[in-house]
Structures are given as C-alpha cells and as structure tokens.
Amino acid sequence: MIALNGGKEEMPKTNQVESRTARVSPKTNQVESRTARVSPKTNQVESRTARVSLKTNQVKSRTARVSSKTDQVESKTARVSPKTNQVKCKTVRVRGKMAHMQKITQKTAADMSVSAAVL
C-alpha cells in the first residue's frame, strides 16, 4: 500500500496517505527527515515533517500543517535545542477570522512528548 523506498502512491479518492518519504543522511546513515502528505480534498493533515540534527541525531524540528480551507490549525512547529534536547519553542498558527500566533518556551521532557504526539 505504501512505498517504503521513498516513492509515492497516489490514492486521492480513498482518503488514504498520498505519499510518505524518508530521507537518510549519507554521512550518518540516520534518518534526516520524514514527510507524510495527505490529499488536500480530504481536509486532513496535508503534510507532516520531522527533521533530525546531524550532530546530535535528535529531532531538530517537527511540523504539521492542515489544509487552509478548514480554518483549522494551519501549522504546528516544535523546535528542539541542540544543547539540551528540549523543546525550544512551539509555534501555533491558526488561519481564519481569529488568526493568532503563540510562541511558548518549554523546558520539560513532558512537553517534548506532547509535541511528539502531534506527529
């Protein structure tokens, strides 16, 4: 159903995942980034990305975007500090009549697990 070699299968009529991609760093043989996109007609998650730092092999940032037609969360981003491996900042953007942005500095491991649950 899903290609594991970085290819993609398109199934827009079935509301299934349109593509999944995993990139591997040639230097470390570690996963550099992961991406999953869903067809925009479904109003589901349009893309999810996880990037890994080459120096620490830890997650550097996570991003989740939702289709802008739904007036739901357009993007969520969590960045991780390379020194502490903790969440450095969270950004939430909402599109629509009540558009706003929040940046919160987190220093606990519990907050990191919450951001991991987003992906």
CSV table of C-alpha atoms in Angstrom, one decimal:
chain,number,residue,atom,x,y,z
A,1,MET,CA,0.0,0.0,0.0
A,2,ILE,CA,2.8,2.5,1.0
A,3,ALA,CA,6.1,2.5,-0.8
A,4,LEU,CA,9.0,2.2,1.7
A,5,ASN,CA,11.8,3.2,-0.7
A,6,GLY,CA,10.9,6.9,-0.8
A,7,GLY,CA,8.4,6.5,-3.7
A,8,LYS,CA,4.8,7.5,-3.5
A,9,GLU,CA,1.5,6.1,-4.3
A,10,GLU,CA,-1.4,8.4,-5.0
A,11,MET,CA,-4.9,7.5,-3.9
A,12,PRO,CA,-6.8,10.8,-3.6
A,13,LYS,CA,-10.2,9.1,-3.9
A,14,THR,CA,-9.7,6.8,-0.9
A,15,ASN,CA,-8.7,9.5,1.6
A,16,GLN,CA,-5.5,7.5,2.2
A,17,VAL,CA,-2.0,8.8,2.6
A,18,GLU,CA,-0.9,10.2,-0.7
A,19,SER,CA,2.8,9.9,-0.1
A,20,ARG,CA,5.4,9.1,2.6
A,21,THR,CA,9.0,9.9,2.3
A,22,ALA,CA,12.1,9.1,4.4
A,23,ARG,CA,15.5,10.6,3.7
A,24,VAL,CA,18.7,9.2,5.0
A,25,SER,CA,21.8,11.2,5.6
A,26,PRO,CA,24.8,9.9,3.6
A,27,LYS,CA,27.2,10.8,6.4
A,28,THR,CA,25.5,9.2,9.4
A,29,ASN,CA,23.1,6.7,7.7
A,30,GLN,CA,20.4,8.1,10.0
A,31,VAL,CA,17.0,9.3,9.0
A,32,GLU,CA,17.3,13.0,8.1
A,33,SER,CA,13.7,13.8,7.5
A,34,ARG,CA,10.3,12.1,7.3
A,35,THR,CA,7.4,13.5,5.4
A,36,ALA,CA,3.8,12.3,5.1
A,37,ARG,CA,1.2,14.2,2.9
A,38,VAL,CA,-2.5,13.7,2.6
A,39,SER,CA,-4.7,14.8,-0.3
A,40,PRO,CA,-6.0,18.3,0.3
A,41,LYS,CA,-9.5,17.3,-0.7
A,42,THR,CA,-9.9,15.3,2.5
A,43,ASN,CA,-9.3,18.3,4.8
A,44,GLN,CA,-6.9,16.0,6.7
A,45,VAL,CA,-3.3,16.7,7.6
A,46,GLU,CA,-1.7,18.0,4.4
A,47,SER,CA,1.9,17.4,5.5
A,48,ARG,CA,4.0,16.2,8.4
A,49,THR,CA,7.7,16.6,8.7
A,50,ALA,CA,10.3,15.5,11.2
A,51,ARG,CA,13.9,16.6,10.8
A,52,VAL,CA,16.9,15.2,12.7
A,53,SER,CA,20.0,17.1,13.6
A,54,LEU,CA,23.2,15.6,12.1
A,55,LYS,CA,25.3,16.5,15.1
A,56,THR,CA,23.1,15.1,17.9
A,57,ASN,CA,20.9,12.6,16.0
A,58,GLN,CA,18.0,14.2,17.8
A,59,VAL,CA,14.8,15.6,16.4
A,60,LYS,CA,15.5,19.2,15.4
A,61,SER,CA,12.0,20.3,14.4
A,62,ARG,CA,8.6,18.9,13.8
A,63,THR,CA,5.9,20.5,11.6
A,64,ALA,CA,2.3,19.6,11.0
A,65,ARG,CA,0.1,21.5,8.5
A,66,VAL,CA,-3.6,21.3,7.9
A,67,SER,CA,-5.5,22.4,4.8
A,68,SER,CA,-6.3,26.2,4.9
A,69,LYS,CA,-9.8,25.6,3.7
A,70,THR,CA,-10.9,24.2,7.0
A,71,ASP,CA,-9.9,27.2,9.2
A,72,GLN,CA,-8.3,24.6,11.5
A,73,VAL,CA,-4.7,24.7,12.6
A,74,GLU,CA,-2.6,25.6,9.6
A,75,SER,CA,0.7,24.7,11.1
A,76,LYS,CA,2.4,23.5,14.3
A,77,THR,CA,6.1,23.7,14.8
A,78,ALA,CA,8.3,22.4,17.6
A,79,ARG,CA,12.0,23.2,17.7
A,80,VAL,CA,14.4,21.4,19.9
A,81,SER,CA,17.5,22.9,21.4
A,82,PRO,CA,20.7,21.0,20.3
A,83,LYS,CA,22.3,21.5,23.7
A,84,THR,CA,19.5,20.3,26.0
A,85,ASN,CA,17.4,18.2,23.6
A,86,GLN,CA,14.4,20.0,25.0
A,87,VAL,CA,11.7,21.9,23.2
A,88,LYS,CA,13.0,25.4,22.5
A,89,CYS,CA,9.8,26.9,21.2
A,90,LYS,CA,6.4,26.0,20.0
A,91,THR,CA,4.5,27.9,17.3
A,92,VAL,CA,0.9,27.5,16.5
A,93,ARG,CA,-0.7,29.5,13.7
A,94,VAL,CA,-4.5,29.5,13.1
A,95,ARG,CA,-5.9,30.8,9.8
A,96,GLY,CA,-9.3,32.4,9.7
A,97,LYS,CA,-11.2,35.2,11.4
A,98,MET,CA,-9.3,34.7,14.7
A,99,ALA,CA,-5.8,34.3,13.4
A,100,HIS,CA,-3.1,34.4,16.0
A,101,MET,CA,0.3,33.0,16.8
A,102,GLN,CA,1.7,31.7,20.0
A,103,LYS,CA,5.3,31.1,21.0
A,104,ILE,CA,6.0,29.2,24.2
A,105,THR,CA,9.3,28.3,25.6
A,106,GLN,CA,9.3,24.8,27.1
A,107,LYS,CA,12.0,23.2,29.3
A,108,THR,CA,10.5,19.9,30.4
A,109,ALA,CA,10.6,16.4,28.8
A,110,ALA,CA,6.8,16.1,29.2
A,111,ASP,CA,6.3,19.0,26.8
A,112,MET,CA,8.6,17.2,24.3
A,113,SER,CA,6.4,14.1,24.5
A,114,VAL,CA,3.3,16.2,23.8
A,115,SER,CA,4.9,17.7,20.7
A,116,ALA,CA,5.9,14.2,19.6
A,117,ALA,CA,2.3,13.1,19.9
A,118,VAL,CA,1.4,15.7,17.2
A,119,LEU,CA,3.3,13.6,14.7
